[in-house]
Amino acid sequence: MGHRILVVDDSPFILELVKDILVREGYEVDRAMNGHEAMQAIGEDPPDLVLLDIIMPEMSGYQVCRLIRSDERLKALPVVMMTAKDTQKDRFWGLEVGADAYITKPIEEQSLIETILSLLKEKRDPIKPVSPEELTSETLKGRADDILERKLLEMTIINETGKLYTYLDRPDALLQNVLMLICQVVDYDLGAIFAVLPGANEKLVAIRYRNQSLKVSKKSVIKSGSEMFAVERGVEISAIRDLEIRLIEDSELTGGDTRKAPLSEFTIALRSSSGVLGSITLFSSRKEFFVPDDKILVEMIASQLSVLLDNVQLLQERDRQLAVLELEKNRVEAILRNMGEGVLVTDWSYRIIHSNPLALQFLGVDGTLEGQHLFDHIPRDTFGILEEQRIGVKNPTWTVRFSAIKENFPLVASVAVVDEKEEQTLGLIILLRDMSAEDELDHLKSKFLENVSNHLRSPLTSLKGFLDLLWDDIYSSAPPRQREYLDVMNEETGKLAEIVEDLLSLSKIELTDFRVVPEDFSISDTLLTAMINNQAAAQVKGLTLKSDVAEGLGQVHADKESVADVINRLVANAIKYSPPNSDIVIGARACSRPGQVNAQEIFVRDFGPGVPDDKRDAIFEKYGEHRLFSDVDTHGVGLGLPICKRLAEMNGGIIGAEPAEGGGSVLFFTLPAQAPMKTEGIQGL
């Protein structure tokens, strides 16, 4: 025998349509045109499945479904809602009242059959008939009203419990108010709440007395709550006993009542996402006083209280973390206040969120910098690198020199970009250092070097003159050993003269009154002069100087004398490191390096051992003994290339070294072409 299906719809057309579909599939079909007829048919002779329309006279499909689900005899009956309304709200409401499935009109035959087959395959509890007197219109209407009132009561309890979130920061007041709420829906003589929050060092025990004094001691309430908690949590009872007790008492009793023994009681566990938190226990002096409905209502309140206690725990943990953060913040601020450098911290939009007193002093600010924009105090072009980094590179750091906008004294900023894992910039951390003292020291040092060099030059010139006289008078007739001595003296005197001249050049360049005087000239003429000046030194080692000047180059705009000095020094350096009988190429071309717009590049290429990768920048730093290769004579104190760097930068260019194709190295520097530049002094390195 096939399954029997009840189709409920107030439309005769729908009834016939669905019946035809189901009969073709081998089902028996019963029909009802309203909710009352449906409940009578279901109660008298339960079908195997119900297809239930939602919008019907007398009783809606929602009400019918609630009546089915609220009856223990019928609650396992499969119910499929049918409606022309297809909104998310209708689907939610249909499933909330207990429907197993939801299909829309016009009905798709295949979808309907698949839904029915799926539900009929499920194993369910048996369905039992309902007595006729329970299926009258008045009885059904009364049951529907009771269900609605019950739902309203449940929602009210949930709403009232939810309002207690204002007591999350006062757990004792929270538990007191929960006991007051319980006594509004359930009568009792003594109520107790036992709770232990994870990580806490105390147990909360709230007790409320009302109606009748009972022979129940606080000690027994605490003991039973501890034992229940220990069993549910799977911990040793001793660990619960050792916790401090925070006892919260409240009473409606006026005193003088005779104490009675409790004859009824029940306990509901407080279960949360983190496990059991405690329990609610109610006592009464009347025997078998509490009914199942009381337990259901208290379970609802317990469920909401568990959520609130979870939030109490989170709030307490937040407060603990905030306290730790506040302590750490105070410690960091104390460190920053006492640092010997100015500190600025900005957010992603370059708004200053922290500064220490030294930063205020450096930037000439009275009061506070918090909330102000970084570029109101530091020149925007100082942070041009941010545009190059696009602010997304992981942890870029750099150091830059600038002058404060208000105070206008020299500062050095060490800048770090703070990034997230997703490569989003959180802000900048900037350390500021006053360079005034260092600049003054550099100035004094340059003056000292100039004075020392000048004082060395005169006796050195005299020494060289007398050495030349000795050379002319006695060299040709001197014994071999004396000639050897004269050769060594002549060579060492030349080295000393070269060092003195380098010291003088560097000290002059670093003095604030040194100026470059740019003019327009052709670089090819300067290169030719450099080749002529260095031809003799090159021939001593058998080297060949070659020219490689690109066609069509215009004039450069730079200080001609200082440019010639740079070229001569680079050629002399190439001669020093080139192997005998090799070539040195001296040339110029249009510059294509990043950041060098409308510029020419002058280069000297040798075929020597090349510059190691880790020393390409170091060779241009002053006061370093840049001995690149132990088998190459590198007399000097390492000032030649630093002088070249300083002069190149003063002329508006850059300088560098790179490996050459086929071996050797290329040392280059750039010069602006055509566009005039400002003639400003240099404020130290």
PDB file of N, CA and C in Angstrom, residues 538-597:
ATOM      1  N   ALA A 538      99.818  56.746 -17.503  1.00  0.00           N
ATOM      2  CA  ALA A 538      99.324  55.517 -18.135  1.00  0.00           C
ATOM      3  C   ALA A 538     100.429  54.803 -18.898  1.00  0.00           C
ATOM      4  N   GLN A 539     101.280  55.561 -19.560  1.00  0.00           N
ATOM      5  CA  GLN A 539     102.341  54.949 -20.362  1.00  0.00           C
ATOM      6  C   GLN A 539     103.348  54.206 -19.493  1.00  0.00           C
ATOM      7  N   VAL A 540     103.548  54.674 -18.257  1.00  0.00           N
ATOM      8  CA  VAL A 540     104.491  53.997 -17.364  1.00  0.00           C
ATOM      9  C   VAL A 540     104.079  52.543 -17.168  1.00  0.00           C
ATOM     10  N   LYS A 541     102.747  52.257 -17.113  1.00  0.00           N
ATOM     11  CA  LYS A 541     102.252  50.885 -16.927  1.00  0.00           C
ATOM     12  C   LYS A 541     101.862  50.234 -18.250  1.00  0.00           C
ATOM     13  N   GLY A 542     102.118  50.912 -19.360  1.00  0.00           N
ATOM     14  CA  GLY A 542     101.768  50.347 -20.653  1.00  0.00           C
ATOM     15  C   GLY A 542     100.275  50.367 -20.927  1.00  0.00           C
ATOM     16  N   LEU A 543      99.550  51.309 -20.315  1.00  0.00           N
ATOM     17  CA  LEU A 543      98.102  51.392 -20.487  1.00  0.00           C
ATOM     18  C   LEU A 543      97.740  52.294 -21.654  1.00  0.00           C
ATOM     19  N   THR A 544      96.598  51.996 -22.285  1.00  0.00           N
ATOM     20  CA  THR A 544      96.106  52.798 -23.411  1.00  0.00           C
ATOM     21  C   THR A 544      94.813  53.477 -22.999  1.00  0.00           C
ATOM     22  N   LEU A 545      94.779  54.808 -23.096  1.00  0.00           N
ATOM     23  CA  LEU A 545      93.572  55.571 -22.784  1.00  0.00           C
ATOM     24  C   LEU A 545      92.745  55.735 -24.047  1.00  0.00           C
ATOM     25  N   LYS A 546      91.465  55.341 -23.977  1.00  0.00           N
ATOM     26  CA  LYS A 546      90.575  55.432 -25.126  1.00  0.00           C
ATOM     27  C   LYS A 546      89.363  56.291 -24.777  1.00  0.00           C
ATOM     28  N   SER A 547      88.796  56.917 -25.816  1.00  0.00           N
ATOM     29  CA  SER A 547      87.637  57.797 -25.623  1.00  0.00           C
ATOM     30  C   SER A 547      86.380  57.137 -26.198  1.00  0.00           C
ATOM     31  N   ASP A 548      85.246  57.326 -25.483  1.00  0.00           N
ATOM     32  CA  ASP A 548      83.958  56.789 -25.949  1.00  0.00           C
ATOM     33  C   ASP A 548      82.871  57.791 -25.598  1.00  0.00           C
ATOM     34  N   VAL A 549      82.761  58.846 -26.392  1.00  0.00           N
ATOM     35  CA  VAL A 549      81.785  59.910 -26.156  1.00  0.00           C
ATOM     36  C   VAL A 549      80.652  59.761 -27.156  1.00  0.00           C
ATOM     37  N   ALA A 550      79.420  59.628 -26.659  1.00  0.00           N
ATOM     38  CA  ALA A 550      78.264  59.458 -27.533  1.00  0.00           C
ATOM     39  C   ALA A 550      78.047  60.708 -28.380  1.00  0.00           C
ATOM     40  N   GLU A 551      77.546  60.507 -29.583  1.00  0.00           N
ATOM     41  CA  GLU A 551      77.291  61.629 -30.483  1.00  0.00           C
ATOM     42  C   GLU A 551      76.022  62.367 -30.058  1.00  0.00           C
ATOM     43  N   GLY A 552      75.979  63.642 -30.361  1.00  0.00           N
ATOM     44  CA  GLY A 552      74.782  64.437 -30.136  1.00  0.00           C
ATOM     45  C   GLY A 552      74.582  64.911 -28.713  1.00  0.00           C
ATOM     46  N   LEU A 553      75.587  64.740 -27.850  1.00  0.00           N
ATOM     47  CA  LEU A 553      75.442  65.218 -26.475  1.00  0.00           C
ATOM     48  C   LEU A 553      75.488  66.740 -26.445  1.00  0.00           C
ATOM     49  N   GLY A 554      74.587  67.335 -25.686  1.00  0.00           N
ATOM     50  CA  GLY A 554      74.625  68.776 -25.510  1.00  0.00           C
ATOM     51  C   GLY A 554      75.611  69.146 -24.425  1.00  0.00           C
ATOM     52  N   GLN A 555      75.492  70.354 -23.941  1.00  0.00           N
ATOM     53  CA  GLN A 555      76.380  70.821 -22.891  1.00  0.00           C
ATOM     54  C   GLN A 555      75.838  70.438 -21.515  1.00  0.00           C
ATOM     55  N   VAL A 556      76.738  70.355 -20.541  1.00  0.00           N
ATOM     56  CA  VAL A 556      76.328  70.149 -19.153  1.00  0.00           C
ATOM     57  C   VAL A 556      76.353  71.482 -18.434  1.00  0.00           C
ATOM     58  N   HIS A 557      75.619  71.545 -17.320  1.00  0.00           N
ATOM     59  CA  HIS A 557      75.576  72.761 -16.518  1.00  0.00           C
ATOM     60  C   HIS A 557      76.156  72.436 -15.145  1.00  0.00           C
ATOM     61  N   ALA A 558      77.438  72.742 -14.956  1.00  0.00           N
ATOM     62  CA  ALA A 558      78.133  72.361 -13.717  1.00  0.00           C
ATOM     63  C   ALA A 558      79.373  73.217 -13.558  1.00  0.00           C
ATOM     64  N   ASP A 559      80.056  73.037 -12.433  1.00  0.00           N
ATOM     65  CA  ASP A 559      81.305  73.740 -12.161  1.00  0.00           C
ATOM     66  C   ASP A 559      82.430  73.032 -12.919  1.00  0.00           C
ATOM     67  N   LYS A 560      82.986  73.683 -13.897  1.00  0.00           N
ATOM     68  CA  LYS A 560      83.937  73.036 -14.804  1.00  0.00           C
ATOM     69  C   LYS A 560      85.183  72.563 -14.070  1.00  0.00           C
ATOM     70  N   GLU A 561      85.710  73.361 -13.151  1.00  0.00           N
ATOM     71  CA  GLU A 561      86.943  73.010 -12.456  1.00  0.00           C
ATOM     72  C   GLU A 561      86.755  71.772 -11.588  1.00  0.00           C
ATOM     73  N   SER A 562      85.627  71.730 -10.817  1.00  0.00           N
ATOM     74  CA  SER A 562      85.403  70.580  -9.939  1.00  0.00           C
ATOM     75  C   SER A 562      85.100  69.319 -10.743  1.00  0.00           C
ATOM     76  N   VAL A 563      84.424  69.448 -11.895  1.00  0.00           N
ATOM     77  CA  VAL A 563      84.154  68.290 -12.749  1.00  0.00           C
ATOM     78  C   VAL A 563      85.464  67.718 -13.289  1.00  0.00           C
ATOM     79  N   ALA A 564      86.373  68.617 -13.711  1.00  0.00           N
ATOM     80  CA  ALA A 564      87.675  68.153 -14.201  1.00  0.00           C
ATOM     81  C   ALA A 564      88.441  67.433 -13.094  1.00  0.00           C
ATOM     82  N   ASP A 565      88.314  67.922 -11.861  1.00  0.00           N
ATOM     83  CA  ASP A 565      88.979  67.275 -10.726  1.00  0.00           C
ATOM     84  C   ASP A 565      88.445  65.858 -10.527  1.00  0.00           C
ATOM     85  N   VAL A 566      87.113  65.684 -10.618  1.00  0.00           N
ATOM     86  CA  VAL A 566      86.506  64.362 -10.454  1.00  0.00           C
ATOM     87  C   VAL A 566      87.006  63.411 -11.543  1.00  0.00           C
ATOM     88  N   ILE A 567      87.013  63.885 -12.784  1.00  0.00           N
ATOM     89  CA  ILE A 567      87.433  63.015 -13.888  1.00  0.00           C
ATOM     90  C   ILE A 567      88.891  62.600 -13.719  1.00  0.00           C
ATOM     91  N   ASN A 568      89.753  63.540 -13.379  1.00  0.00           N
ATOM     92  CA  ASN A 568      91.178  63.218 -13.194  1.00  0.00           C
ATOM     93  C   ASN A 568      91.378  62.194 -12.074  1.00  0.00           C
ATOM     94  N   ARG A 569      90.614  62.343 -10.996  1.00  0.00           N
ATOM     95  CA  ARG A 569      90.754  61.405  -9.896  1.00  0.00           C
ATOM     96  C   ARG A 569      90.264  60.003 -10.288  1.00  0.00           C
ATOM     97  N   LEU A 570      89.164  59.933 -11.034  1.00  0.00           N
ATOM     98  CA  LEU A 570      88.655  58.623 -11.461  1.00  0.00           C
ATOM     99  C   LEU A 570      89.622  57.945 -12.431  1.00  0.00           C
ATOM    100  N   VAL A 571      90.234  58.732 -13.327  1.00  0.00           N
ATOM    101  CA  VAL A 571      91.204  58.158 -14.262  1.00  0.00           C
ATOM    102  C   VAL A 571      92.437  57.676 -13.499  1.00  0.00           C
ATOM    103  N   ALA A 572      92.929  58.496 -12.532  1.00  0.00           N
ATOM    104  CA  ALA A 572      94.088  58.088 -11.732  1.00  0.00           C
ATOM    105  C   ALA A 572      93.786  56.808 -10.959  1.00  0.00           C
ATOM    106  N   ASN A 573      92.561  56.688 -10.455  1.00  0.00           N
ATOM    107  CA  ASN A 573      92.158  55.478  -9.738  1.00  0.00           C
ATOM    108  C   ASN A 573      92.166  54.264 -10.666  1.00  0.00           C
ATOM    109  N   ALA A 574      91.694  54.453 -11.916  1.00  0.00           N
ATOM    110  CA  ALA A 574      91.679  53.352 -12.877  1.00  0.00           C
ATOM    111  C   ALA A 574      93.098  52.929 -13.242  1.00  0.00           C
ATOM    112  N   ILE A 575      93.989  53.902 -13.391  1.00  0.00           N
ATOM    113  CA  ILE A 575      95.390  53.583 -13.694  1.00  0.00           C
ATOM    114  C   ILE A 575      95.998  52.757 -12.560  1.00  0.00           C
ATOM    115  N   LYS A 576      95.669  53.121 -11.314  1.00  0.00           N
ATOM    116  CA  LYS A 576      96.223  52.432 -10.160  1.00  0.00           C
ATOM    117  C   LYS A 576      95.826  50.953 -10.144  1.00  0.00           C
ATOM    118  N   TYR A 577      94.573  50.643 -10.509  1.00  0.00           N
ATOM    119  CA  TYR A 577      94.070  49.278 -10.375  1.00  0.00           C
ATOM    120  C   TYR A 577      94.103  48.467 -11.672  1.00  0.00           C
ATOM    121  N   SER A 578      94.499  49.082 -12.791  1.00  0.00           N
ATOM    122  CA  SER A 578      94.502  48.349 -14.060  1.00  0.00           C
ATOM    123  C   SER A 578      95.771  47.517 -14.200  1.00  0.00           C
ATOM    124  N   PRO A 579      95.668  46.321 -14.748  1.00  0.00           N
ATOM    125  CA  PRO A 579      96.866  45.503 -14.998  1.00  0.00           C
ATOM    126  C   PRO A 579      97.674  46.105 -16.149  1.00  0.00           C
ATOM    127  N   PRO A 580      98.966  45.871 -16.213  1.00  0.00           N
ATOM    128  CA  PRO A 580      99.792  46.430 -17.303  1.00  0.00           C
ATOM    129  C   PRO A 580      99.271  45.994 -18.674  1.00  0.00           C
ATOM    130  N   ASN A 581      99.504  46.891 -19.648  1.00  0.00           N
ATOM    131  CA  ASN A 581      99.179  46.613 -21.051  1.00  0.00           C
ATOM    132  C   ASN A 581      97.686  46.362 -21.275  1.00  0.00           C
ATOM    133  N   SER A 582      96.831  47.045 -20.508  1.00  0.00           N
ATOM    134  CA  SER A 582      95.379  46.952 -20.722  1.00  0.00           C
ATOM    135  C   SER A 582      94.852  48.325 -21.126  1.00  0.00           C
ATOM    136  N   ASP A 583      93.548  48.402 -21.352  1.00  0.00           N
ATOM    137  CA  ASP A 583      92.919  49.648 -21.802  1.00  0.00           C
ATOM    138  C   ASP A 583      92.135  50.302 -20.664  1.00  0.00           C
ATOM    139  N   ILE A 584      91.976  51.616 -20.773  1.00  0.00           N
ATOM    140  CA  ILE A 584      91.065  52.385 -19.911  1.00  0.00           C
ATOM    141  C   ILE A 584      90.197  53.233 -20.832  1.00  0.00           C
ATOM    142  N   VAL A 585      88.887  53.094 -20.681  1.00  0.00           N
ATOM    143  CA  VAL A 585      87.949  53.811 -21.554  1.00  0.00           C
ATOM    144  C   VAL A 585      87.328  54.957 -20.769  1.00  0.00           C
ATOM    145  N   ILE A 586      87.421  56.159 -21.334  1.00  0.00           N
ATOM    146  CA  ILE A 586      86.862  57.355 -20.707  1.00  0.00           C
ATOM    147  C   ILE A 586      85.772  57.871 -21.632  1.00  0.00           C
ATOM    148  N   GLY A 587      84.541  58.041 -21.112  1.00  0.00           N
ATOM    149  CA  GLY A 587      83.465  58.423 -22.023  1.00  0.00           C
ATOM    150  C   GLY A 587      82.330  59.156 -21.354  1.00  0.00           C
ATOM    151  N   ALA A 588      81.318  59.473 -22.172  1.00  0.00           N
ATOM    152  CA  ALA A 588      80.112  60.165 -21.705  1.00  0.00           C
ATOM    153  C   ALA A 588      78.940  59.730 -22.572  1.00  0.00           C
ATOM    154  N   ARG A 589      77.737  59.723 -21.967  1.00  0.00           N
ATOM    155  CA  ARG A 589      76.533  59.328 -22.688  1.00  0.00           C
ATOM    156  C   ARG A 589      75.324  59.932 -21.977  1.00  0.00           C
ATOM    157  N   ALA A 590      74.181  59.886 -22.647  1.00  0.00           N
ATOM    158  CA  ALA A 590      72.943  60.346 -22.009  1.00  0.00           C
ATOM    159  C   ALA A 590      72.593  59.401 -20.864  1.00  0.00           C
ATOM    160  N   CYS A 591      72.169  59.955 -19.739  1.00  0.00           N
ATOM    161  CA  CYS A 591      71.908  59.147 -18.546  1.00  0.00           C
ATOM    162  C   CYS A 591      70.472  58.618 -18.563  1.00  0.00           C
ATOM    163  N   SER A 592      70.332  57.330 -18.250  1.00  0.00           N
ATOM    164  CA  SER A 592      69.003  56.703 -18.198  1.00  0.00           C
ATOM    165  C   SER A 592      68.719  56.111 -16.822  1.00  0.00           C
ATOM    166  N   ARG A 593      69.434  56.535 -15.817  1.00  0.00           N
ATOM    167  CA  ARG A 593      69.239  55.975 -14.474  1.00  0.00           C
ATOM    168  C   ARG A 593      68.011  56.598 -13.795  1.00  0.00           C
ATOM    169  N   PRO A 594      67.336  55.826 -12.917  1.00  0.00           N
ATOM    170  CA  PRO A 594      66.143  56.347 -12.238  1.00  0.00           C
ATOM    171  C   PRO A 594      66.447  57.616 -11.456  1.00  0.00           C
ATOM    172  N   GLY A 595      65.571  58.576 -11.565  1.00  0.00           N
ATOM    173  CA  GLY A 595      65.724  59.822 -10.828  1.00  0.00           C
ATOM    174  C   GLY A 595      66.657  60.822 -11.466  1.00  0.00           C
ATOM    175  N   GLN A 596      67.371  60.429 -12.532  1.00  0.00           N
ATOM    176  CA  GLN A 596      68.316  61.335 -13.196  1.00  0.00           C
ATOM    177  C   GLN A 596      67.718  61.782 -14.529  1.00  0.00           C
ATOM    178  N   VAL A 597      66.857  62.777 -14.456  1.00  0.00           N
ATOM    179  CA  VAL A 597      66.172  63.282 -15.645  1.00  0.00           C
ATOM    180  C   VAL A 597      67.004  64.393 -16.276  1.00  0.00           C
TER     181      VAL A 597
END
